[in-house]
Amino acid sequence: MRLFKKLALVAALVLPMQAFAEDPMKVGFVYVGPVGDHGWSYQHDQGRLALEEHFGDKVQTTYVENVSEGADAERTIRKLAQAGNDIIFTTSFGFMNPTARVAKEYPDKTFLHATGYKRSENMGTYLSTTYEGRYVSGTAAGMVTKTNKLGFIASFPIPEVIRDINATFLAARKINPDVELKVVWVSTWFDPAKEADAANTLMDQGVDVIIQHTDSPAAMLAAEKRGIWAVGQASDMSRFGPEAHLLSVVDDWAPYYIQTVQQVMDGTWKSEDYWGGIHEGDIKIASISDRLTDEQRKKIDDTIEAIGNGSLHPFTGPLKDQSGKLRVPEGKDMTKEELAGMNWYVEGMTSTLPK
Amino acid sequence: MSMDLIINILSATLVAGTPLLLVALGELICERSGVLNLGQEGMMLVGAMAGFIGALTTGSLMWGVVAGVAAGVAMSLLFALMAVTLAANQYAAGLALTIFGTGLSAFVGSDYVGHTVDGFTRIAIPLLSDIPVLGPILFNQDLLVYASLVMFVVVYVFLRYSRGGLLLRAVGESPEAANANGMPVLLIRYLAVGFGGAMTGLAGAYLSLAYTPMWSEGMSAGRGWIALALVVFATWRPGRVLFGAYLFGVASILHLVLQGFGWDISPELLAMLPYLVTIIVLVLLSSNPTRTRLNTPLSIGQPYRPSR
């Protein structure tokens, strides 16, 4: 009887390993919005599809969409782990704690959480440095505005969003010192009607370039209707506003997903905090408007190139916060850690940052 | 605040309140017959999807609206088959309808994501839109906003003054008594559920053809649920449904406008405002229990099996 138990134990340990070696690597994705949002979740799903294309039948992917950032998330992530997924990508800030909890329960699986800061042996984080793209769109917005008022539709006051607001404003003010950036918080990632309302509200207050950090193209549609400019977020939104579209800051997750899955397959993956931007090809500037002058166009191209080759960092000192306190000394770039925890507006922002 | 700004806010309020008003008026009729349809969110999404595809393929917004309404009716008849004919649990059937509608709209609509149509535009009604302040708010809206106001009058008059309204209320009060008096209880419930479906389908089409002329999965973002709550808090009275829908609308617009003015209030707190204000005001309004009971359909949620 004892022998039998031991054999069973050995079998239980060895058999699944063999199974792993032969079966395709199972990769699970958790999305906060619908795949069809044509923004954030859509781009992650494009990355998933690229993964399938690249690895063929060596991977098997699953995704769960529309997962709310609460108790539901933990259940969903655990289910994916139970279903035998070897790698699980959770793609929204609010999935951080649920991912960390499930990662603890499944030490032999790899968890990757987008935009967060909690890591462990088997849980890494990844981020696209959207602020680089924001710096480009801020530059463009600062050049085209006539009212010198830019509008930013923001979701939640988390470092990722605050960073992007600051980058937008720094870039716009550098090229146009009179510029003002109005921020409206909509407290949601995806609600087309509310995003449209926010865009209209900003336009009523004199804004003539809309920048959004929410996921639907509703703001672009609203801008097109009123004949002003708008910047596309996460995916190429030019078709929603043929006239209004200034440029889109596009997340391309494919390179990162392919690289990471390869590392896990090879056993070389280590928990890290991955940041990829224009240089890595994770951030792309798409469909720049042909209504711009050659001079404006050149300025945008130069900005993209300078960020890409590292000669321009959006957050180089001296940078002061709203109270006038020096946060980044002259000549210094903000570190990853500082950027990851950014919770202050740069000097010159007129609105107050919600606490 | 300048006058222009107030006009802008109130005009946007009408737009924001319209989908809620349409769904809530339909559900009010449905519930007055004693049937609670929790499937509003799913029906609305199917209506939005069908309306958008209809408009995109025919090139006509009106056909889009027809498709949206028809899809809403079809969904509601499916619900009626379960909850009225088969006398299934209304709560379960309604929830199932929402889950089904959410999935169905995402599945069928997936090929149409990323397209756009030229949505409904504002039509200024001659003379009336020249009235100071009120003109640009009430009489410079798109066709579906006008339609929602017409439907409000229709529902109000129907419930209050028509024989049909009396029949409806009788069935909702006590289907047994109504049946004993020779009323076709199941038919009346079918018609009420179908009307609710049509209104919710219209609300969906309003989202995908006027509010934000596009189709995207889950684009109703919980408005079906808000409308359901609105009906209860408005104690099944059309006037209060209208008031509640616009109150919710104005609070959600103010949430955005006040931020633009640089008010130093937490945006999360402001985001709560529409829900908080609407609930508090409507609860205060319906603090008279006797009057509330008068309007509550007593048989709500109870399946009716005709005894032979």
XYZ file of C-alpha atoms in Angstrom:
663
model
C 0.000 0.000 0.000
C 2.779 2.372 0.941
C 4.632 1.519 -2.241
C 1.525 2.209 -4.232
C 1.171 5.620 -2.615
C 4.753 6.476 -3.445
C 4.324 5.378 -7.013
C 1.225 7.465 -7.288
C 3.105 10.442 -5.933
C 5.941 9.981 -8.395
C 3.458 9.575 -11.216
C 1.630 12.696 -10.155
C 4.876 14.647 -10.231
C 6.311 13.256 -13.449
C 3.319 12.747 -15.685
C 2.192 16.357 -15.904
C 5.740 17.385 -16.793
C 5.741 15.018 -19.721
C 2.383 16.322 -20.692
C 3.773 19.869 -20.692
C 6.613 18.892 -22.949
C 4.302 17.562 -25.610
C 1.257 19.783 -25.376
C 1.170 23.277 -26.792
C 1.957 26.008 -24.312
C -1.331 27.374 -23.080
C -1.503 31.144 -22.781
C -4.425 32.963 -21.175
C -5.384 36.631 -21.458
C -7.680 38.683 -19.254
C -9.114 41.871 -20.770
C -10.895 44.658 -18.939
C -12.965 45.726 -21.934
C -14.537 44.005 -24.895
C -12.194 42.835 -27.637
C -14.246 44.990 -29.961
C -13.551 48.228 -28.076
C -11.157 49.238 -30.820
C -8.790 50.549 -28.242
C -6.871 49.062 -25.370
C -8.296 45.531 -25.200
C -8.464 45.284 -28.980
C -4.736 45.958 -29.240
C -3.931 43.310 -26.635
C -6.005 40.859 -28.601
C -4.107 41.766 -31.751
C -0.988 40.835 -29.778
C -2.578 37.513 -28.855
C -3.396 36.803 -32.497
C 0.168 37.676 -33.489
C 1.305 35.142 -30.902
C -0.795 32.424 -32.517
C 0.480 33.352 -35.929
C 4.094 33.329 -34.807
C 4.068 30.051 -32.872
C 1.387 28.165 -34.801
C 0.281 25.052 -32.913
C 3.058 25.410 -30.356
C 0.749 27.710 -28.416
C -2.896 27.600 -27.546
C -4.420 30.877 -26.448
C -7.610 31.714 -24.585
C -8.990 35.053 -23.546
C -11.676 36.342 -21.230
C -13.018 39.789 -22.041
C -15.110 42.323 -20.115
C -13.662 41.305 -16.769
C -14.412 43.888 -14.113
C -11.622 45.025 -11.833
C -12.807 43.384 -8.646
C -13.667 40.011 -7.163
C -14.606 38.807 -10.626
C -11.053 39.261 -11.804
C -9.569 36.931 -9.207
C -12.082 34.217 -10.040
C -11.376 34.586 -13.750
C -7.612 34.457 -13.337
C -7.842 31.422 -11.042
C -10.078 29.669 -13.543
C -7.544 30.248 -16.303
C -4.829 28.811 -14.054
C -6.985 25.805 -13.202
C -7.644 25.260 -16.896
C -3.935 24.613 -17.330
C -2.723 27.882 -18.794
C 1.039 28.127 -18.338
C 1.253 31.872 -18.894
C -1.453 34.333 -17.953
C -1.417 37.956 -19.071
C -3.691 40.281 -17.126
C -4.042 43.540 -18.961
C -5.438 46.196 -16.675
C -4.113 48.077 -13.660
C -6.984 46.934 -11.449
C -6.061 43.268 -11.965
C -2.869 43.767 -9.953
C -3.919 42.392 -6.558
C -6.051 39.555 -7.961
C -3.119 38.496 -10.159
C -0.711 38.619 -7.237
C -2.997 36.464 -5.108
C -3.514 33.810 -7.768
C 0.191 33.857 -8.679
C 0.960 32.875 -5.084
C -1.344 29.862 -5.368
C 0.201 28.652 -8.619
C 3.981 29.014 -8.247
C 4.685 26.848 -11.324
C 2.827 29.146 -13.679
C 3.939 32.481 -15.073
C 1.837 35.588 -14.538
C 2.336 38.896 -16.287
C 0.460 41.992 -15.307
C 0.289 45.086 -17.472
C 0.827 48.555 -15.969
C 1.195 47.458 -12.348
C 4.062 47.405 -9.855
C 3.679 44.188 -7.838
C 6.116 41.470 -8.780
C 7.189 38.087 -7.388
C 9.189 35.057 -8.475
C 6.511 34.010 -10.983
C 4.806 37.342 -11.589
C 6.287 40.005 -13.818
C 4.975 43.333 -14.982
C 5.039 45.030 -18.342
C 4.160 48.397 -19.649
C 4.262 50.306 -22.860
C 5.729 53.720 -22.241
C 2.711 55.518 -23.594
C 4.099 58.797 -22.271
C 6.545 58.731 -25.182
C 3.627 58.636 -27.599
C 1.871 61.289 -25.524
C 4.874 63.520 -25.854
C 4.570 63.259 -29.632
C 0.825 63.926 -29.583
C 1.335 66.782 -27.123
C 3.807 68.343 -29.527
C 1.349 68.000 -32.389
C -1.561 69.327 -30.317
C 0.446 72.336 -29.157
C 1.173 73.231 -32.770
C -2.349 72.938 -34.185
C -4.405 74.515 -31.391
C -5.837 77.938 -32.157
C -7.629 78.520 -28.856
C -4.566 77.337 -26.901
C -6.852 75.032 -24.961
C -6.305 71.288 -25.084
C -8.691 68.803 -23.495
C -7.779 65.489 -21.894
C -10.419 62.842 -21.165
C -8.955 60.825 -18.323
C -10.133 57.628 -16.671
C -8.697 57.211 -13.179
C -5.941 59.162 -11.355
C -3.325 56.379 -11.426
C 0.369 56.983 -12.212
C 0.030 55.742 -15.814
C -2.612 58.336 -16.603
C -0.987 61.151 -14.620
C 2.292 60.490 -16.432
C 0.533 60.744 -19.780
C -1.197 63.993 -18.833
C 2.128 65.473 -17.730
C 3.913 64.316 -20.889
C 1.179 65.805 -23.050
C 1.327 69.106 -21.239
C 5.142 69.343 -21.128
C 5.373 68.712 -24.866
C 2.561 71.100 -25.763
C 3.892 73.900 -23.560
C 7.404 73.495 -24.903
C 6.213 74.228 -28.418
C 3.464 76.646 -27.413
C 4.013 78.419 -24.054
C 0.427 79.740 -23.904
C -1.198 76.341 -23.927
C -3.614 75.213 -21.226
C -4.605 71.577 -20.642
C -8.081 70.921 -19.263
C -8.606 67.499 -17.701
C -11.966 65.787 -17.257
C -12.089 62.548 -15.259
C -14.861 60.216 -16.394
C -14.193 57.412 -13.853
C -14.496 54.675 -16.459
C -12.315 53.025 -19.099
C -15.129 52.346 -21.491
C -18.471 54.124 -21.817
C -18.824 55.570 -25.325
C -21.721 57.854 -24.462
C -19.972 59.308 -21.431
C -16.745 59.773 -23.381
C -18.707 61.661 -26.032
C -20.319 63.826 -23.339
C -16.888 64.596 -21.923
C -15.578 65.557 -25.358
C -18.564 67.833 -25.947
C -18.168 69.418 -22.529
C -14.520 70.200 -23.261
C -15.382 71.610 -26.682
C -18.078 73.799 -25.099
C -15.326 75.229 -22.927
C -13.218 76.240 -25.896
C -10.981 73.199 -26.324
C -9.963 72.552 -29.924
C -7.814 69.428 -29.564
C -9.172 66.404 -27.678
C -6.823 63.819 -26.232
C -8.248 60.774 -24.514
C -7.127 58.118 -22.125
C -10.278 56.059 -22.427
C -10.871 53.211 -24.813
C -13.675 53.947 -27.266
C -13.527 56.110 -30.404
C -16.534 58.154 -29.232
C -14.468 61.270 -28.535
C -13.000 61.107 -32.033
C -16.527 60.920 -33.495
C -17.606 63.907 -31.412
C -14.578 65.919 -32.526
C -15.232 65.080 -36.170
C -18.810 66.285 -35.804
C -17.709 69.621 -34.351
C -14.805 70.053 -36.758
C -11.922 70.109 -34.297
C -8.829 67.931 -33.780
C -8.539 64.721 -31.781
C -5.757 62.273 -30.967
C -6.438 58.534 -31.220
C -5.552 56.307 -28.295
C -4.294 52.695 -28.179
C -5.353 51.789 -31.722
C -5.439 53.646 -35.038
C -8.663 55.653 -34.854
C -8.266 57.590 -38.085
C -11.319 56.012 -39.723
C -13.559 57.444 -37.005
C -12.540 60.997 -37.809
C -11.116 61.424 -41.309
C -10.817 65.188 -40.789
C -10.426 65.385 -37.032
C -7.762 62.737 -36.647
C -4.402 64.308 -35.785
C -2.485 61.104 -35.137
C -2.913 57.931 -33.110
C -0.643 56.595 -30.415
C -0.830 52.859 -31.038
C 0.161 50.111 -28.630
C 1.727 47.172 -30.407
C 1.996 44.333 -27.918
C 3.016 41.661 -30.423
C 6.818 42.004 -30.051
C 6.595 41.778 -26.272
C 4.155 38.868 -26.195
C 6.187 36.833 -28.669
C 9.447 37.526 -26.846
C 8.000 36.663 -23.442
C 6.333 33.416 -24.500
C 9.589 32.375 -26.189
C 11.485 33.040 -22.961
C 9.052 30.967 -20.917
C 9.295 28.140 -23.463
C 13.088 28.227 -23.255
C 13.035 28.466 -19.479
C 14.973 31.730 -19.591
C 12.161 33.960 -18.364
C 12.836 35.914 -15.196
C 10.424 38.124 -13.336
C 11.120 41.691 -14.360
C 9.515 45.056 -14.921
C 9.493 45.382 -18.681
C 9.055 48.811 -20.267
C 8.860 49.145 -24.026
C 8.264 52.248 -26.094
C 9.027 53.824 -29.417
C 12.538 52.369 -29.499
C 11.346 48.797 -28.843
C 8.540 49.094 -31.390
C 5.853 48.704 -28.717
C 4.584 52.255 -29.289
C 3.890 53.455 -32.784
C 2.590 56.762 -34.105
C 0.000 56.009 -36.782
C -1.839 57.906 -39.509
C -0.462 61.401 -38.984
C -2.915 63.860 -40.566
C -2.066 65.153 -44.034
C -3.667 68.461 -43.110
C -0.499 69.457 -41.281
C 2.077 71.760 -42.857
C 5.438 70.321 -43.863
C 7.018 72.198 -40.999
C 4.589 70.737 -38.454
C 5.026 67.290 -39.944
C 8.796 67.555 -39.700
C 8.602 68.623 -36.062
C 6.529 65.526 -35.286
C 8.893 63.213 -37.167
C 11.881 64.767 -35.405
C 10.238 64.264 -32.019
C 9.520 60.611 -32.766
C 13.097 60.085 -33.890
C 14.613 61.885 -30.928
C 12.612 59.789 -28.465
C 13.397 56.635 -30.430
C 17.154 57.165 -30.390
C 17.150 58.233 -26.768
C 18.297 61.814 -27.267
C 14.981 63.107 -25.921
C 13.424 61.888 -22.682
C 9.972 63.358 -22.014
C 10.744 63.798 -18.331
C 14.118 65.511 -18.139
C 14.815 67.999 -15.344
C 14.425 70.639 -14.275
C 10.854 69.630 -13.502
C 8.808 71.313 -10.810
C 5.444 70.278 -9.449
C 2.464 72.594 -9.098
C 3.629 73.937 -5.754
C 6.893 74.994 -7.371
C 8.939 72.335 -5.606
C 11.798 70.967 -7.708
C 11.056 67.281 -8.332
C 13.661 66.434 -10.950
C 16.997 68.269 -10.901
C 18.422 69.835 -14.035
C 19.900 67.402 -16.522
C 18.466 64.307 -14.805
C 15.894 61.980 -16.349
C 13.160 60.571 -14.154
C 13.885 56.985 -13.164
C 11.550 54.077 -13.820
C 10.650 53.965 -10.126
C 9.841 57.661 -10.033
C 7.755 57.394 -13.182
C 5.955 54.307 -11.885
C 4.810 56.222 -8.830
C 4.204 59.623 -10.416
C 1.378 61.239 -8.473
C 1.891 64.943 -9.093
C 1.135 67.407 -11.876
C 3.961 69.393 -13.389
C 4.170 73.124 -12.853
C 1.809 75.101 -15.044
C -1.087 72.651 -14.966
C -4.139 74.654 -13.951
C -6.411 71.929 -12.613
C -5.868 70.135 -9.311
C -4.991 66.504 -9.244
C -7.689 64.474 -7.478
C -6.497 62.841 -4.292
C -22.027 80.557 -15.704
C -22.997 82.159 -18.928
C -26.356 81.575 -20.566
C -24.731 79.724 -23.450
C -23.164 77.284 -21.085
C -26.437 76.613 -19.289
C -28.092 75.999 -22.631
C -25.295 73.613 -23.597
C -25.609 71.734 -20.318
C -29.375 71.362 -20.522
C -29.265 70.442 -24.179
C -26.722 67.714 -23.391
C -28.938 66.638 -20.502
C -31.765 65.839 -22.882
C -29.408 63.716 -24.957
C -27.992 61.899 -21.921
C -31.464 61.284 -20.479
C -33.062 60.021 -23.692
C -31.803 56.400 -23.727
C -32.798 56.062 -20.057
C -36.200 57.603 -20.711
C -36.935 55.280 -23.636
C -35.958 52.106 -21.785
C -37.705 53.161 -18.592
C -40.979 54.073 -20.338
C -41.033 50.689 -22.074
C -40.222 48.826 -18.898
C -42.834 50.828 -17.022
C -45.566 49.549 -19.334
C -44.124 46.051 -19.076
C -44.041 46.127 -15.287
C -47.493 47.666 -15.044
C -48.741 44.429 -16.623
C -47.074 42.508 -13.815
C -44.009 41.362 -15.747
C -40.533 42.345 -14.646
C -38.057 42.109 -17.515
C -34.497 42.309 -16.247
C -33.213 41.778 -19.796
C -33.084 45.495 -20.658
C -29.308 45.702 -20.920
C -29.150 42.737 -23.302
C -32.087 43.946 -25.398
C -30.556 47.404 -25.623
C -27.287 46.004 -26.930
C -29.069 43.870 -29.506
C -31.101 46.932 -30.525
C -27.937 49.029 -30.845
C -26.201 46.341 -32.882
C -29.164 45.655 -35.167
C -29.840 49.364 -35.603
C -26.271 50.040 -36.595
C -26.038 47.123 -39.014
C -29.415 48.077 -40.459
C -28.334 51.653 -41.096
C -24.947 50.632 -42.442
C -26.255 48.048 -44.915
C -29.277 49.989 -46.163
C -27.649 53.407 -45.966
C -30.768 54.739 -44.298
C -30.977 55.773 -40.660
C -34.725 55.176 -40.607
C -34.284 51.532 -41.626
C -31.657 51.316 -38.931
C -34.188 52.473 -36.368
C -36.714 49.968 -37.713
C -34.139 47.177 -37.402
C -33.275 48.230 -33.855
C -36.916 48.296 -32.798
C -37.625 44.967 -34.512
C -34.641 43.356 -32.795
C -35.841 44.668 -29.435
C -39.302 43.240 -30.069
C -37.873 39.872 -31.128
C -35.775 39.689 -27.978
C -38.710 40.616 -25.781
C -40.945 38.016 -27.404
C -38.330 35.402 -26.606
C -38.551 36.587 -23.017
C -42.351 36.554 -23.108
C -42.312 32.983 -24.387
C -40.328 31.943 -21.314
C -41.802 34.223 -18.674
C -45.416 34.542 -19.833
C -46.363 31.452 -21.837
C -44.153 28.959 -20.018
C -44.564 30.857 -16.726
C -40.863 30.615 -15.955
C -39.294 32.658 -13.181
C -39.250 36.233 -14.480
C -36.051 37.211 -12.697
C -34.113 34.260 -14.055
C -35.538 34.651 -17.560
C -34.684 38.362 -17.594
C -31.135 37.825 -16.409
C -30.724 35.098 -19.008
C -31.940 37.528 -21.649
C -29.295 40.081 -20.645
C -26.522 37.497 -20.794
C -27.810 36.174 -24.095
C -28.238 39.637 -25.614
C -24.771 40.764 -24.556
C -23.188 37.726 -26.154
C -25.386 37.700 -29.247
C -24.763 41.371 -30.011
C -21.015 40.928 -29.583
C -20.994 37.856 -31.812
C -23.158 39.154 -34.648
C -21.748 42.676 -34.400
C -18.075 41.723 -34.425
C -17.750 42.249 -38.191
C -19.192 45.726 -37.901
C -16.832 47.096 -35.289
C -14.816 49.993 -36.607
C -17.369 51.206 -39.139
C -19.121 54.523 -38.863
C -22.359 55.976 -40.170
C -23.408 59.597 -40.386
C -25.649 59.626 -37.357
C -28.795 61.607 -36.693
C -28.139 65.313 -36.677
C -29.946 68.033 -34.827
C -33.024 69.451 -36.477
C -34.064 72.907 -35.377
C -37.830 73.225 -35.431
C -38.705 76.510 -37.151
C -40.082 79.265 -34.900
C -40.051 77.109 -31.753
C -36.263 76.871 -31.739
C -36.098 80.687 -31.731
C -37.670 80.896 -28.288
C -34.964 82.218 -25.994
C -33.294 79.582 -23.791
C -36.013 76.938 -24.091
C -35.883 76.920 -27.894
C -32.315 75.712 -28.336
C -32.698 73.221 -25.464
C -35.982 71.593 -26.415
C -36.404 72.296 -30.100
C -32.928 71.851 -31.509
C -32.446 68.124 -30.975
C -32.270 65.057 -33.171
C -35.326 63.193 -34.368
C -35.090 60.422 -31.780
C -35.104 62.889 -28.883
C -38.364 64.304 -30.251
C -39.622 60.727 -30.650
C -38.856 59.993 -27.003
C -40.864 63.034 -25.914
C -43.784 61.991 -28.096
C -43.605 58.505 -26.612
C -43.680 59.996 -23.142
C -46.946 61.783 -23.931
C -48.355 58.606 -25.496
C -47.508 56.478 -22.465
C -48.780 59.099 -20.062
C -52.112 59.514 -21.815
C -52.476 55.779 -22.397
C -52.024 54.904 -18.737
C -54.114 57.701 -17.402
C -56.991 58.144 -19.785
C -57.399 55.135 -22.063
C -59.350 51.932 -21.628
C -56.252 50.029 -22.681
C -54.364 51.584 -19.805
C -57.059 50.461 -17.435
C -56.881 46.885 -18.740
C -53.098 46.933 -18.386
C -53.243 48.127 -14.821
C -55.965 45.616 -13.946
C -53.817 42.760 -15.229
C -50.849 44.054 -13.276
C -52.897 44.408 -10.082
C -54.466 40.977 -10.121
C -54.296 38.737 -13.169
C -56.770 36.332 -11.543
C -59.411 39.020 -11.146
C -58.764 40.321 -14.634
C -59.094 36.825 -16.045
C -62.322 36.297 -14.153
C -63.617 39.449 -15.796
C -62.874 37.994 -19.206
C -59.704 39.926 -19.967
C -57.074 38.217 -22.129
C -54.327 38.335 -19.478
C -51.614 36.573 -21.432
C -52.236 38.608 -24.593
C -52.078 41.866 -22.645
C -48.850 40.781 -21.001
C -47.414 39.836 -24.377
C -48.287 43.259 -25.800
C -46.795 45.012 -22.777
C -43.566 43.012 -22.959
C -43.384 43.598 -26.718
C -43.837 47.341 -26.276
C -41.038 47.317 -23.718
C -38.837 45.504 -26.216
C -39.609 48.023 -28.934
C -38.720 50.960 -26.691
C -35.506 49.352 -25.497
C -34.569 48.497 -29.086
C -35.184 52.135 -29.967
C -32.987 53.220 -27.071
C -30.252 50.933 -28.374
C -30.580 52.386 -31.859
C -30.384 55.833 -30.300
C -26.995 54.953 -28.822
C -25.525 53.498 -32.007
C -27.085 55.948 -34.477
C -27.331 59.275 -32.664
C -25.442 59.460 -29.370
C -22.230 57.852 -30.641
C -22.752 56.725 -34.248
C -20.762 53.498 -34.071
C -21.100 49.942 -32.859
C -18.979 48.600 -30.077
C -19.511 45.634 -27.789
C -21.058 46.535 -24.465
C -21.593 50.121 -25.587
C -24.705 50.578 -23.424
C -22.367 50.465 -20.405
C -25.036 49.660 -17.816
C -27.752 52.078 -18.958
C -30.308 49.254 -19.082
C -29.788 48.590 -15.397
C -30.012 52.257 -14.488
C -33.325 52.519 -16.340
C -34.654 49.471 -14.492
C -33.831 51.072 -11.160
C -35.347 54.312 -12.357
C -38.744 52.688 -12.916
C -38.845 51.430 -9.336
C -37.620 54.661 -7.789
C -40.120 56.579 -9.898
C -42.819 54.362 -8.384
C -44.126 53.355 -11.821
C -45.259 56.879 -12.731
C -44.336 58.213 -16.203
C -43.909 61.806 -15.051
C -41.368 60.779 -12.471
C -39.611 58.506 -14.936
C -39.134 61.519 -17.212
C -37.995 63.651 -14.310
C -35.643 60.956 -13.014
C -34.096 60.303 -16.437
C -33.295 63.970 -16.957
C -32.155 64.392 -13.377
C -29.711 61.563 -13.922
C -28.737 63.141 -17.217
C -28.078 66.591 -15.808
C -26.095 65.204 -12.884
C -23.900 63.131 -15.184
C -23.268 66.149 -17.426
C -22.518 68.356 -14.424
C -20.028 65.747 -13.262
C -18.056 66.580 -16.409
C -18.728 70.310 -16.665
C -17.770 71.140 -13.081
C -14.383 69.515 -13.583
C -13.741 71.706 -16.590
C -14.218 74.698 -14.316
C -11.472 73.403 -12.091
C -13.669 72.664 -9.094
C -11.575 71.036 -6.447
C -13.906 68.100 -5.804
C -12.865 64.483 -6.105
C -13.999 63.230 -9.526
C -14.979 59.900 -7.986
C -17.367 61.744 -5.716
C -18.731 63.680 -8.683
C -19.140 60.425 -10.615
C -21.386 59.151 -7.819
C -23.532 62.248 -8.069
C -26.005 61.081 -10.747
C -26.853 57.915 -8.835
C -26.988 59.600 -5.462
C -29.065 62.596 -6.524
C -31.549 60.542 -8.521
C -32.114 58.009 -5.760
C -32.417 60.587 -2.995
C -34.776 62.866 -4.892
C -37.036 60.088 -6.121
C -37.144 58.386 -2.725
C -38.104 61.696 -1.093
C -40.784 62.228 -3.712
C -42.323 58.825 -3.090
C -42.283 59.066 0.684
C -46.077 58.833 0.816
C -46.665 55.065 1.168
C -50.329 55.152 0.258
C -49.766 56.922 -3.038
C -46.857 54.649 -3.807
C -48.929 51.562 -3.203
C -51.562 52.902 -5.577
C -49.113 52.773 -8.441
C -47.271 49.568 -7.604
C -48.336 46.650 -9.799
C -49.090 44.103 -7.099
C -48.584 41.003 -9.207
C -45.128 42.018 -10.391
C -42.682 39.178 -10.722
C -45.348 36.496 -10.314
C -45.946 34.223 -13.261
C -49.599 33.746 -14.075
C -51.000 30.383 -15.092
C -54.578 30.664 -16.257
C -56.736 28.153 -14.411
C -59.305 26.440 -16.486
